[in-house]
JSON list of C-alpha atoms (C1' of nucleotides) in Angstrom, two decimals:
[
{"chain": "A", "resi": 761, "resn": "UNK", "atom": "CA", "xyz": [-110.97, -90.59, 2.51]},
{"chain": "A", "resi": 762, "resn": "UNK", "atom": "CA", "xyz": [-109.32, -89.05, -0.49]},
{"chain": "A", "resi": 763, "resn": "UNK", "atom": "CA", "xyz": [-106.39, -91.39, -1.08]},
{"chain": "A", "resi": 764, "resn": "UNK", "atom": "CA", "xyz": [-104.60, -88.90, -3.33]},
{"chain": "A", "resi": 765, "resn": "UNK", "atom": "CA", "xyz": [-104.72, -86.34, -0.54]},
{"chain": "A", "resi": 766, "resn": "UNK", "atom": "CA", "xyz": [-103.48, -88.88, 1.98]},
{"chain": "A", "resi": 767, "resn": "UNK", "atom": "CA", "xyz": [-100.47, -89.57, -0.23]},
{"chain": "A", "resi": 768, "resn": "UNK", "atom": "CA", "xyz": [-99.71, -85.86, -0.66]},
{"chain": "A", "resi": 769, "resn": "UNK", "atom": "CA", "xyz": [-99.84, -85.31, 3.07]},
{"chain": "A", "resi": 770, "resn": "UNK", "atom": "CA", "xyz": [-97.59, -88.30, 3.65]},
{"chain": "A", "resi": 771, "resn": "UNK", "atom": "CA", "xyz": [-95.13, -86.97, 1.05]},
{"chain": "A", "resi": 772, "resn": "UNK", "atom": "CA", "xyz": [-94.98, -83.55, 2.69]},
{"chain": "A", "resi": 773, "resn": "UNK", "atom": "CA", "xyz": [-94.33, -85.03, 6.12]},
{"chain": "A", "resi": 774, "resn": "UNK", "atom": "CA", "xyz": [-91.59, -87.21, 4.68]},
{"chain": "A", "resi": 775, "resn": "UNK", "atom": "CA", "xyz": [-89.94, -84.10, 3.26]},
{"chain": "A", "resi": 776, "resn": "UNK", "atom": "CA", "xyz": [-89.56, -82.38, 6.61]},
{"chain": "A", "resi": 777, "resn": "UNK", "atom": "CA", "xyz": [-85.85, -82.47, 7.47]},
{"chain": "A", "resi": 778, "resn": "UNK", "atom": "CA", "xyz": [-84.68, -83.92, 10.75]},
{"chain": "A", "resi": 779, "resn": "UNK", "atom": "CA", "xyz": [-84.41, -81.22, 13.35]},
{"chain": "A", "resi": 780, "resn": "UNK", "atom": "CA", "xyz": [-87.14, -79.06, 11.79]},
{"chain": "A", "resi": 781, "resn": "UNK", "atom": "CA", "xyz": [-90.91, -79.01, 12.32]},
{"chain": "A", "resi": 782, "resn": "UNK", "atom": "CA", "xyz": [-94.11, -77.89, 10.59]},
{"chain": "A", "resi": 783, "resn": "UNK", "atom": "CA", "xyz": [-97.55, -76.89, 11.86]},
{"chain": "A", "resi": 784, "resn": "UNK", "atom": "CA", "xyz": [-100.60, -78.87, 10.77]},
{"chain": "A", "resi": 785, "resn": "UNK", "atom": "CA", "xyz": [-101.68, -75.79, 8.86]},
{"chain": "A", "resi": 786, "resn": "UNK", "atom": "CA", "xyz": [-98.37, -75.69, 6.99]},
{"chain": "A", "resi": 787, "resn": "UNK", "atom": "CA", "xyz": [-98.73, -79.32, 5.95]},
{"chain": "A", "resi": 788, "resn": "UNK", "atom": "CA", "xyz": [-102.32, -78.66, 4.90]},
{"chain": "A", "resi": 789, "resn": "UNK", "atom": "CA", "xyz": [-101.22, -75.78, 2.69]},
{"chain": "A", "resi": 790, "resn": "UNK", "atom": "CA", "xyz": [-98.30, -77.65, 1.13]},
{"chain": "A", "resi": 791, "resn": "UNK", "atom": "CA", "xyz": [-100.37, -80.78, 0.50]},
{"chain": "A", "resi": 792, "resn": "UNK", "atom": "CA", "xyz": [-103.45, -78.92, -0.67]},
{"chain": "A", "resi": 793, "resn": "UNK", "atom": "CA", "xyz": [-105.58, -80.19, 2.20]},
{"chain": "A", "resi": 794, "resn": "UNK", "atom": "CA", "xyz": [-108.81, -78.26, 2.81]},
{"chain": "A", "resi": 795, "resn": "UNK", "atom": "CA", "xyz": [-108.28, -78.02, 6.56]},
{"chain": "A", "resi": 796, "resn": "UNK", "atom": "CA", "xyz": [-105.55, -78.64, 9.14]},
{"chain": "A", "resi": 797, "resn": "UNK", "atom": "CA", "xyz": [-107.98, -80.92, 10.94]},
{"chain": "A", "resi": 798, "resn": "UNK", "atom": "CA", "xyz": [-107.76, -83.33, 8.04]},
{"chain": "A", "resi": 799, "resn": "UNK", "atom": "CA", "xyz": [-104.00, -83.49, 8.43]},
{"chain": "A", "resi": 800, "resn": "UNK", "atom": "CA", "xyz": [-104.39, -84.50, 12.05]},
{"chain": "A", "resi": 801, "resn": "UNK", "atom": "CA", "xyz": [-106.88, -87.15, 11.10]},
{"chain": "A", "resi": 802, "resn": "UNK", "atom": "CA", "xyz": [-104.70, -88.50, 8.32]},
{"chain": "A", "resi": 803, "resn": "UNK", "atom": "CA", "xyz": [-101.66, -88.70, 10.58]},
{"chain": "A", "resi": 804, "resn": "UNK", "atom": "CA", "xyz": [-103.72, -90.47, 13.22]},
{"chain": "A", "resi": 805, "resn": "UNK", "atom": "CA", "xyz": [-104.80, -93.11, 10.74]},
{"chain": "A", "resi": 806, "resn": "UNK", "atom": "CA", "xyz": [-101.92, -93.36, 8.28]},
{"chain": "A", "resi": 807, "resn": "UNK", "atom": "CA", "xyz": [-99.02, -91.63, 9.96]},
{"chain": "A", "resi": 808, "resn": "UNK", "atom": "CA", "xyz": [-97.62, -94.47, 12.03]},
{"chain": "A", "resi": 809, "resn": "UNK", "atom": "CA", "xyz": [-94.73, -95.04, 9.61]},
{"chain": "A", "resi": 810, "resn": "UNK", "atom": "CA", "xyz": [-93.95, -91.36, 9.11]},
{"chain": "A", "resi": 811, "resn": "UNK", "atom": "CA", "xyz": [-91.88, -88.80, 11.08]},
{"chain": "A", "resi": 812, "resn": "UNK", "atom": "CA", "xyz": [-95.22, -87.58, 12.49]},
{"chain": "A", "resi": 813, "resn": "UNK", "atom": "CA", "xyz": [-93.50, -85.99, 15.49]},
{"chain": "A", "resi": 814, "resn": "UNK", "atom": "CA", "xyz": [-92.25, -83.20, 13.22]},
{"chain": "A", "resi": 815, "resn": "UNK", "atom": "CA", "xyz": [-95.84, -81.97, 12.87]},
{"chain": "A", "resi": 816, "resn": "UNK", "atom": "CA", "xyz": [-97.34, -79.96, 15.73]},
{"chain": "A", "resi": 817, "resn": "UNK", "atom": "CA", "xyz": [-99.63, -77.04, 16.48]},
{"chain": "A", "resi": 818, "resn": "UNK", "atom": "CA", "xyz": [-98.90, -73.61, 15.15]},
{"chain": "A", "resi": 819, "resn": "UNK", "atom": "CA", "xyz": [-98.24, -72.27, 18.66]},
{"chain": "A", "resi": 820, "resn": "UNK", "atom": "CA", "xyz": [-95.67, -74.97, 19.38]},
{"chain": "A", "resi": 821, "resn": "UNK", "atom": "CA", "xyz": [-97.86, -77.04, 21.69]},
{"chain": "A", "resi": 822, "resn": "UNK", "atom": "CA", "xyz": [-99.15, -80.51, 20.86]},
{"chain": "A", "resi": 823, "resn": "UNK", "atom": "CA", "xyz": [-101.99, -82.93, 21.46]},
{"chain": "A", "resi": 824, "resn": "UNK", "atom": "CA", "xyz": [-102.12, -84.06, 25.08]},
{"chain": "A", "resi": 825, "resn": "UNK", "atom": "CA", "xyz": [-101.97, -87.78, 24.42]},
{"chain": "A", "resi": 826, "resn": "UNK", "atom": "CA", "xyz": [-98.80, -87.36, 22.35]},
{"chain": "A", "resi": 827, "resn": "UNK", "atom": "CA", "xyz": [-96.89, -84.59, 24.04]},
{"chain": "A", "resi": 828, "resn": "UNK", "atom": "CA", "xyz": [-94.44, -86.75, 26.00]},
{"chain": "A", "resi": 829, "resn": "UNK", "atom": "CA", "xyz": [-93.45, -89.11, 23.22]},
{"chain": "A", "resi": 830, "resn": "UNK", "atom": "CA", "xyz": [-93.34, -86.32, 20.68]},
{"chain": "A", "resi": 831, "resn": "UNK", "atom": "CA", "xyz": [-91.08, -84.15, 22.81]},
{"chain": "A", "resi": 832, "resn": "UNK", "atom": "CA", "xyz": [-88.73, -87.05, 23.33]},
{"chain": "A", "resi": 833, "resn": "UNK", "atom": "CA", "xyz": [-88.49, -87.84, 19.62]},
{"chain": "A", "resi": 834, "resn": "UNK", "atom": "CA", "xyz": [-87.89, -84.18, 18.82]},
{"chain": "A", "resi": 835, "resn": "UNK", "atom": "CA", "xyz": [-85.29, -83.85, 21.53]},
{"chain": "A", "resi": 836, "resn": "UNK", "atom": "CA", "xyz": [-83.41, -86.74, 19.93]},
{"chain": "A", "resi": 837, "resn": "UNK", "atom": "CA", "xyz": [-83.18, -84.62, 16.77]},
{"chain": "A", "resi": 838, "resn": "UNK", "atom": "CA", "xyz": [-81.99, -81.55, 18.58]},
{"chain": "A", "resi": 839, "resn": "UNK", "atom": "CA", "xyz": [-85.35, -79.79, 18.78]},
{"chain": "A", "resi": 840, "resn": "UNK", "atom": "CA", "xyz": [-85.44, -78.58, 22.34]},
{"chain": "A", "resi": 841, "resn": "UNK", "atom": "CA", "xyz": [-88.63, -77.67, 24.18]},
{"chain": "A", "resi": 842, "resn": "UNK", "atom": "CA", "xyz": [-89.35, -74.81, 26.49]},
{"chain": "A", "resi": 843, "resn": "UNK", "atom": "CA", "xyz": [-91.38, -76.78, 29.01]},
{"chain": "A", "resi": 844, "resn": "UNK", "atom": "CA", "xyz": [-93.94, -78.59, 26.85]},
{"chain": "A", "resi": 845, "resn": "UNK", "atom": "CA", "xyz": [-93.69, -76.13, 24.00]},
{"chain": "A", "resi": 846, "resn": "UNK", "atom": "CA", "xyz": [-91.45, -75.84, 20.97]},
{"chain": "A", "resi": 847, "resn": "UNK", "atom": "CA", "xyz": [-90.08, -72.49, 19.82]},
{"chain": "A", "resi": 848, "resn": "UNK", "atom": "CA", "xyz": [-91.62, -72.36, 16.35]},
{"chain": "A", "resi": 849, "resn": "UNK", "atom": "CA", "xyz": [-89.74, -69.26, 15.33]},
{"chain": "A", "resi": 850, "resn": "UNK", "atom": "CA", "xyz": [-86.57, -71.25, 15.64]},
{"chain": "A", "resi": 851, "resn": "UNK", "atom": "CA", "xyz": [-87.43, -74.72, 14.37]},
{"chain": "A", "resi": 852, "resn": "UNK", "atom": "CA", "xyz": [-90.24, -74.16, 11.88]},
{"chain": "A", "resi": 853, "resn": "UNK", "atom": "CA", "xyz": [-89.34, -75.29, 8.37]},
{"chain": "A", "resi": 854, "resn": "UNK", "atom": "CA", "xyz": [-90.59, -72.59, 6.04]},
{"chain": "A", "resi": 855, "resn": "UNK", "atom": "CA", "xyz": [-89.38, -73.75, 2.63]},
{"chain": "A", "resi": 856, "resn": "UNK", "atom": "CA", "xyz": [-86.99, -76.17, 0.98]},
{"chain": "A", "resi": 857, "resn": "UNK", "atom": "CA", "xyz": [-84.24, -73.52, 1.21]},
{"chain": "A", "resi": 858, "resn": "UNK", "atom": "CA", "xyz": [-82.23, -74.75, -1.80]},
{"chain": "A", "resi": 859, "resn": "UNK", "atom": "CA", "xyz": [-79.55, -72.09, -1.64]},
{"chain": "A", "resi": 860, "resn": "UNK", "atom": "CA", "xyz": [-79.89, -70.06, 1.51]},
{"chain": "A", "resi": 861, "resn": "UNK", "atom": "CA", "xyz": [-78.11, -71.57, 4.45]},
{"chain": "A", "resi": 862, "resn": "UNK", "atom": "CA", "xyz": [-78.99, -71.05, 8.04]},
{"chain": "A", "resi": 863, "resn": "UNK", "atom": "CA", "xyz": [-76.92, -68.05, 9.15]},
{"chain": "A", "resi": 864, "resn": "UNK", "atom": "CA", "xyz": [-74.65, -68.99, 12.05]},
{"chain": "A", "resi": 865, "resn": "UNK", "atom": "CA", "xyz": [-76.62, -71.50, 14.03]},
{"chain": "A", "resi": 866, "resn": "UNK", "atom": "CA", "xyz": [-75.65, -70.75, 17.59]},
{"chain": "A", "resi": 867, "resn": "UNK", "atom": "CA", "xyz": [-75.38, -67.00, 17.45]},
{"chain": "A", "resi": 868, "resn": "UNK", "atom": "CA", "xyz": [-78.72, -66.03, 18.91]},
{"chain": "A", "resi": 869, "resn": "UNK", "atom": "CA", "xyz": [-79.57, -68.16, 21.84]},
{"chain": "B", "resi": 589, "resn": "DC", "atom": "C1'", "xyz": [-130.67, -84.20, 8.76]},
{"chain": "B", "resi": 590, "resn": "DC", "atom": "C1'", "xyz": [-128.34, -82.88, 13.23]},
{"chain": "B", "resi": 591, "resn": "DG", "atom": "C1'", "xyz": [-125.20, -82.57, 16.77]},
{"chain": "B", "resi": 592, "resn": "DG", "atom": "C1'", "xyz": [-120.82, -84.04, 18.85]},
{"chain": "B", "resi": 593, "resn": "DT", "atom": "C1'", "xyz": [-116.01, -84.71, 18.33]},
{"chain": "B", "resi": 594, "resn": "DG", "atom": "C1'", "xyz": [-111.12, -84.37, 17.05]},
{"chain": "B", "resi": 595, "resn": "DA", "atom": "C1'", "xyz": [-103.12, -85.11, 16.37]},
{"chain": "B", "resi": 596, "resn": "DC", "atom": "C1'", "xyz": [-106.36, -77.38, 14.23]},
{"chain": "B", "resi": 597, "resn": "DT", "atom": "C1'", "xyz": [-106.14, -71.90, 13.59]},
{"chain": "B", "resi": 598, "resn": "DA", "atom": "C1'", "xyz": [-106.90, -67.11, 13.68]},
{"chain": "B", "resi": 599, "resn": "DC", "atom": "C1'", "xyz": [-109.10, -63.33, 15.98]},
{"chain": "B", "resi": 600, "resn": "DT", "atom": "C1'", "xyz": [-110.70, -60.83, 19.74]},
{"chain": "B", "resi": 601, "resn": "DA", "atom": "C1'", "xyz": [-110.79, -59.27, 24.48]},
{"chain": "C", "resi": 177, "resn": "DG", "atom": "C1'", "xyz": [-99.35, -63.96, 28.67]},
{"chain": "C", "resi": 178, "resn": "DT", "atom": "C1'", "xyz": [-104.50, -66.62, 28.85]},
{"chain": "C", "resi": 179, "resn": "DA", "atom": "C1'", "xyz": [-109.60, -67.58, 27.51]},
{"chain": "C", "resi": 180, "resn": "DG", "atom": "C1'", "xyz": [-113.44, -67.62, 24.56]},
{"chain": "C", "resi": 181, "resn": "DT", "atom": "C1'", "xyz": [-115.29, -67.97, 19.89]},
{"chain": "C", "resi": 182, "resn": "DA", "atom": "C1'", "xyz": [-116.03, -68.97, 15.21]},
{"chain": "C", "resi": 183, "resn": "DG", "atom": "C1'", "xyz": [-114.61, -71.46, 11.33]},
{"chain": "C", "resi": 184, "resn": "DC", "atom": "C1'", "xyz": [-112.86, -75.58, 9.67]},
{"chain": "C", "resi": 185, "resn": "DC", "atom": "C1'", "xyz": [-113.97, -80.85, 7.53]},
{"chain": "C", "resi": 186, "resn": "DA", "atom": "C1'", "xyz": [-114.67, -85.81, 7.77]},
{"chain": "C", "resi": 187, "resn": "DC", "atom": "C1'", "xyz": [-116.91, -89.40, 10.59]},
{"chain": "C", "resi": 188, "resn": "DC", "atom": "C1'", "xyz": [-120.20, -91.44, 13.58]},
{"chain": "C", "resi": 189, "resn": "DG", "atom": "C1'", "xyz": [-124.63, -92.25, 16.15]}
]
DNA sequence: CCGGTGACTACTA
DNA sequence: GTAGTAGCCACCG
């Protein structure tokens, strides 16, 4: 594996704030990975000490062998699931957002 | 070299 | 909404 890439992916995942999530494709883009599949592979091998649960599929679903644990970890951060799916429009972390604040959190349920 | 297999996605129907 | 398909990339047999 490309160790430099592994470190970039790990850095991106570490940057995801608690209570927000990213898709594998997002992480791939931010870390310069050639394919989202690589991100999944990297997390499987070197993601044990990362907040890996904040990374999921672009449609808000997740890998079958992880779904239960992942949902529980996310729930502990306030990321609530609709069944076994996360509402990506609501929880997806799009950018560092240095200035812009989230406009009134609870207004649109 | 080839085909199968994943912690994946985007497009089409 | 769901299902099928093609593209994706590293690994393994």
